[in-house]
Amino acid sequence: MPSNVNEFQILNADDDELMRISREGTLSLNLKEMQTIQTHFSKLQRNPTDVELETIAQTWSEHCVHKTFKCIILYAEEGKETEKIEGLFPTYIQRATEVIDKPWCVSVFSDNAGIIEFDDTYNLIFKVETHNHPSAIEPYGGAGTGIGGVIRDSLGTGLGAKPILNTDVFCFGLPDMPYDELPKGTLHPKRVFKGVVSGVRDYGNRMGIPTANGAILFDKGYTANPLVFCGNVGLIPRNRCDKSVEPGDLVVAVGGRTGRDGIHGATFSSAELDDTSENLGSVVQIGNPIMEKKIVDALLQARDRNLYRSITDCGAGGFSSAVGEMGEEIGAEVHLERVPLKYDGLAPWEIWLSEAQERMVIAVPPENIEELKDICESEMVEATVLGNFTDSHRLQVFYEGEIVGDLDMDFLHKGLPQHIKEAVWQPPQHKEMSSRDSQTEDYTDDLLRLLASPNIASKESVIRQYDHEVQGGVVIKPLVGVNNDGPSDACVTTPIIGSEKAVIIANGINPKYSDVDPYLSAASAIDEALRNIIAVGGSLEKTALLDNFCWGNPDKPDRLGELVRAAKACYDIATAYGTPFISGKDSLYNEYHDTTTGEQRAIPSTLLISAICVMPDISKAVTMDVKSPGNLIYAVGNTYAEMGGSHYYGLHGFIGNTAPVVRPEEGKLTMEALSDAINSGLVRSCHDCSEGGIGVASAEMAFSGGYGMFLNLENIPTGETITSDDFLLFSESNSRFLVEITSENADAFENLMANIPIGCIGAISDTPEFIITGLSGKRIIEGSIDMFKSAWQTPLHT
Amino acid sequence: MKPKVCILRTAGTNCDAETDVAFQLAGAETELVHVQQLISSKINLSDYHILAIPGGFSYGDDISAGILLAVEMKHKLRETLSQFVADNKLIIGICNGFQVLVRTGLLPGMDNGSNNQNIENTQQTSLAMNTSARFECRWVDLETQQSPCVFTKGIKSALYLPVAHAEGRFTAPSEVLEKLESNKQVVFRYGKSAESSIDRTPYPHNPNGSDADIAGICDRTGRIFGLMPHPERYLTKWNHPRWTRENLPDEGDGLAIFKNAVEYVKVNFG
């Protein structure tokens, strides 16, 4: 054994000793797992080497294997019998996709990203990842490598996709948080915000990928655990979507050199943060976007010449995961001394585990290696043969001729013990806000304050730092309207310049409703993502979803109970709308532990739903800015008295208990009919009603288009009797839109929407006045569009 | 004949694909050529009529934007480039390509005449960090100037194109600026108004704080052209940020620039 390889002494270790080894090695393995490993090596009558135990720890980490989504859960809800769930993922996510059974789903949940059909020549792939833990410690590097990582997922799907679009969604603490309230060892939200935006900007822009969709949310609950979701859409030829590996194929590493950066990233992200986490500098990776660009340039050429049979990225776990996964069914041998290093002195396990960025592993038939090397050389990228795939069914790792790791593939990939976790759900009770006197109230100030609240306010200063025009395909931009500054509901891109066929990308996220019920939060996130797709001209028929769960510690039954609620909603709502999940990811253990006060905080339970829709004809797309004075404004979809978790309640310091419900039987009809209306050319503009309800949506449409509006609350369709103006204005009920219709098209529109609750609530004015009349006939909102726009634009201006 | 365009790439180039499409739509035959292929003489620049240096972050824009590619071209391709220019062929640099042309000394080429086509040794103008001190992506109005520029011949006076850069503030010593003006080498200015005076268009309409609102310049002959805005990103009306609310021609403002280049080659080399 080489001197830089050590054994872990586990054979005779007692339980305490096993856990000490796991903890001190940042292995994040629990006792049951350590015991399983101990038993395995007892049969072999030897201790595992560091290379071996580290490989197992990475492969079995929550990050890599998603234990929580696969384990058995015993779920208890008050007044109900305990329910045994045989895995959240198979039961609620995968099964939804199977039940929906869309023929255009090419590959789901099997490769690095989901694949759907686009046109006769190409398929689309879409993946969203999180990079939360690293971004908490080093926002710039963490976020940059987050986007870098998800781009490599696209490149590592099928035989490699061309990245065509980036998305990003961030959740931060409140930007105006007083410094003395900052938890120990955490960075101020403003600094995290700035660093994360810069990181995504510098990586995405340098890669030449438009960043054209996203969201930024602020909540105190994200102060110590910011969330960074990075997504990438790729375009891949239909005949390049399958991969295989055969014994004898060479294991070839392509890209950057290996250093000590990012060691233990996978296991680190499967642990809670505390006030000493900032000292863990080496777990954050270092990004180099130009290296990644060179890899994309080289590998797409090699792909088109059929030079390799399989590809995957070196993500969490580095080579150990990449080679281990590729060779899972056959076996592989790797010689670590061949790995090009950034600097000397790395132990074999460090080379094997390093999460140094911008590295891909490909399986190359030996006869193609010279041609592959030529391409890489011409693109100035290193390509190194590390070993070959075998038929041994073992993962064998050598260093300078000596074997330093020899693992049974079966044990590595199937030896993880089955877990059983407990979950409970107890609905919380919040105080209700007492109703305001609708005879005397004026809501102008409420609307101004909502528009200025950081979650709703314009994100233009961030959006403009991203190149959303590169590649020349983005045709509905993130900013729209007469001055190119209104908030677009979704982005639309044409991957092939000159073709009318387009892709719509949208998202939905409502963590505030989790305070009431994570089921409603998840259901609303799906509804919101779909509304955004519909609002620009998409259809439910051609829409697929991605789920990204960011949660607290799932070993705590109350956190897991919330996760169960959200997963159940995913199944119910996705199947009702007929929109399958094609890919997803979870990031758990987003908790902060203050070691001095003992305080323990989880983030708000957060589900991001990303949606992708294929649109046959770009000319049918609409935007949210109003177009012409005199046109009519209709409210589409029923409003309910659903103020729980609303921004309006939040403004007044309340949470409430009636968060918006999704009624898919209503919502589906509404979305299908509206999609038809838009595709028939009857709709001049369309905006979905989400944060801040009809009040905020109408103001945004008006000031983005540069015209005023005269609206009346009387004709808003409602699903129940609502007598207070503020509920009509600011309820965040799902499945609702505002649309602009010319008076000539009004009859046609009403006929098409005959079975849908709609109401003409006013018209666009040729003056800048924005006026809403309440149920009593009194003006309850009055001001100029400039005033409302300024309130919306100012807060996050810099 | 079909004019042949060499679209130059290197590590970090990222607007090559849409520049390629632009020239193809304009009727040219195009090839994506890595700078290493020119340096190693695997590909000869003399086989082409037009050299296009697209946008991106060549070599990561390390040190500053475009500088590493410029140094490489100046030292390893000097003869090749000088000959290309002497043959009265065309060069266009967009965004990062403009930064490269300025740093090689191919622009402003104020003394270029029919007999003097050498690459200048000193850099006379620069594209510095935006006054906003950050990367910005936005659409801008451009006003076409009277100039000898081949690429903008007969083009309409007001164009609308996107910019996307962090280092795009055109700046030069006052004597250089004066000479550029008197030589009529300013091709595009940011803004809408017709007269030319120093620093008249406010941010964000002048998105980077460029001296004299300069968005693009050509050399004295009009055959070498550099600009910060991206004409290859406005080829059809769907690229326009307000196509859902305005009546627009099907062809985008940017395409005419590529068509002019193709036309010039057909007339002069056909």
Short mmCIF file of C-alpha atoms in Angstrom, two decimals, chain A residues 162 201 204-209 290 293-294 297 301 378-380 460-461 463-477 479-484 497-498 500 617-623 625-628 684 704-707 797-798, chain B residues 9-19 21-22 25 34-37 42 55-62 72 133-140 160 162-165 167 203-204 230 232-246:
data_model
loop_
_atom_site.label_atom_id
_atom_site.label_comp_id
_atom_site.label_asym_id
_atom_site.label_seq_id
_atom_site.Cartn_x
_atom_site.Cartn_y
_atom_site.Cartn_z
CA LYS A 162 -25.75 22.19 -26.35
CA ARG A 201 -23.53 36.52 -14.07
CA GLY A 204 -23.31 32.34 -17.41
CA ASN A 205 -22.21 35.32 -19.48
CA ARG A 206 -18.79 33.85 -20.15
CA MET A 207 -20.35 30.59 -21.27
CA GLY A 208 -22.43 32.49 -23.81
CA ILE A 209 -25.71 31.12 -22.52
CA ILE A 290 -13.75 29.49 -20.07
CA LYS A 293 -16.71 26.62 -22.70
CA LYS A 294 -13.70 24.88 -24.23
CA ASP A 297 -16.79 23.28 -27.85
CA GLN A 301 -17.59 18.17 -32.04
CA SER A 378 -7.27 21.95 -31.20
CA GLU A 379 -9.64 23.38 -28.60
CA MET A 380 -6.83 23.61 -26.03
CA GLU A 460 -34.26 44.87 -13.47
CA SER A 461 -30.91 45.77 -11.94
CA ILE A 463 -31.69 40.95 -14.94
CA ARG A 464 -29.65 43.46 -16.95
CA GLN A 465 -26.42 42.03 -15.61
CA TYR A 466 -27.21 38.77 -17.35
CA ASP A 467 -26.80 38.48 -21.07
CA HIS A 468 -30.30 37.42 -22.12
CA GLU A 469 -29.72 38.02 -25.84
CA VAL A 470 -26.67 35.88 -26.62
CA GLN A 471 -27.29 33.05 -29.14
CA GLY A 472 -29.87 35.31 -30.79
CA GLY A 473 -32.86 33.14 -29.89
CA VAL A 474 -34.67 34.76 -26.97
CA VAL A 475 -37.86 36.25 -28.42
CA ILE A 476 -39.89 36.96 -25.28
CA LYS A 477 -37.42 38.60 -22.97
CA LEU A 479 -38.25 42.48 -19.46
CA VAL A 480 -41.08 43.57 -21.74
CA GLY A 481 -43.26 46.59 -22.47
CA VAL A 482 -43.06 50.03 -23.96
CA ASN A 483 -39.80 50.79 -22.15
CA ASN A 484 -38.49 47.21 -21.99
CA ILE A 497 -32.70 30.89 -35.56
CA GLY A 498 -35.24 31.22 -38.34
CA GLU A 500 -40.91 29.43 -35.55
CA ASP A 617 -45.48 28.97 -33.47
CA ILE A 618 -43.71 31.93 -31.92
CA SER A 619 -46.00 34.40 -33.69
CA LYS A 620 -48.78 33.44 -31.24
CA ALA A 621 -46.86 34.61 -28.19
CA VAL A 622 -48.17 37.49 -26.08
CA THR A 623 -46.62 39.64 -23.37
CA ASP A 625 -47.81 44.87 -21.07
CA VAL A 626 -51.04 46.54 -22.15
CA LYS A 627 -51.03 47.56 -25.79
CA SER A 628 -53.72 50.11 -26.68
CA ARG A 684 -53.46 41.43 -26.81
CA SER A 704 -45.40 48.27 -18.33
CA GLY A 705 -47.56 49.26 -21.30
CA GLY A 706 -47.46 52.95 -20.51
CA TYR A 707 -51.23 53.47 -20.22
CA HIS A 797 -32.64 49.67 -8.19
CA THR A 798 -28.95 49.21 -7.40
CA ARG B 9 -13.03 31.54 -32.73
CA THR B 10 -10.94 30.91 -29.74
CA ALA B 11 -11.46 29.84 -26.15
CA GLY B 12 -14.31 31.97 -24.80
CA THR B 13 -15.76 33.12 -28.10
CA ASN B 14 -19.51 32.73 -27.77
CA CYS B 15 -21.34 34.71 -30.46
CA ASP B 16 -19.88 32.68 -33.32
CA ALA B 17 -23.01 30.65 -34.07
CA GLU B 18 -25.35 33.62 -34.53
CA THR B 19 -22.70 35.55 -36.47
CA VAL B 21 -26.21 32.54 -39.24
CA ALA B 22 -26.15 36.27 -39.98
CA LEU B 25 -28.67 34.82 -44.28
CA HIS B 34 -10.14 28.50 -34.58
CA VAL B 35 -7.30 31.01 -34.25
CA GLN B 36 -4.92 28.10 -33.69
CA GLN B 37 -5.80 26.81 -37.15
CA LYS B 42 -3.77 24.56 -41.30
CA GLY B 55 -18.42 38.57 -29.40
CA GLY B 56 -17.62 36.62 -26.27
CA PHE B 57 -14.92 36.57 -23.66
CA SER B 58 -11.81 35.53 -25.56
CA TYR B 59 -9.49 33.80 -23.11
CA GLY B 60 -11.83 34.90 -20.34
CA ASP B 61 -10.99 38.55 -21.01
CA ASP B 62 -8.16 38.00 -18.56
CA GLU B 72 -1.78 36.55 -30.20
CA ALA B 133 -19.02 49.56 -13.46
CA ARG B 134 -20.87 46.41 -14.46
CA PHE B 135 -22.06 44.19 -17.26
CA GLU B 136 -25.29 45.41 -18.82
CA CYS B 137 -27.56 43.95 -21.44
CA ARG B 138 -30.04 46.35 -23.07
CA TRP B 139 -31.32 47.55 -26.41
CA VAL B 140 -30.07 50.92 -27.63
CA TYR B 160 -32.04 49.60 -32.81
CA PRO B 162 -28.79 45.21 -28.24
CA VAL B 163 -25.56 45.75 -26.33
CA ALA B 164 -24.24 43.31 -23.73
CA HIS B 165 -20.89 44.10 -22.20
CA GLU B 167 -16.11 46.94 -21.07
CA TYR B 203 -27.22 56.89 -19.51
CA PRO B 204 -28.76 54.42 -20.16
CA HIS B 230 -24.70 43.17 -31.70
CA GLU B 232 -26.25 39.49 -35.33
CA ARG B 233 -28.81 39.51 -32.51
CA TYR B 234 -31.40 41.38 -34.57
CA LEU B 235 -31.86 39.38 -37.75
CA THR B 236 -35.64 38.89 -37.72
CA LYS B 237 -38.45 40.82 -36.13
CA TRP B 238 -38.84 38.19 -33.41
CA ASN B 239 -35.58 39.40 -31.90
CA HIS B 240 -37.03 42.86 -31.25
CA PRO B 241 -38.05 43.35 -27.61
CA ARG B 242 -41.36 44.94 -28.61
CA TRP B 243 -42.50 42.84 -31.57
CA THR B 244 -45.70 42.00 -29.67
CA ARG B 245 -46.69 45.69 -29.64
CA GLU B 246 -45.17 47.30 -32.73
#
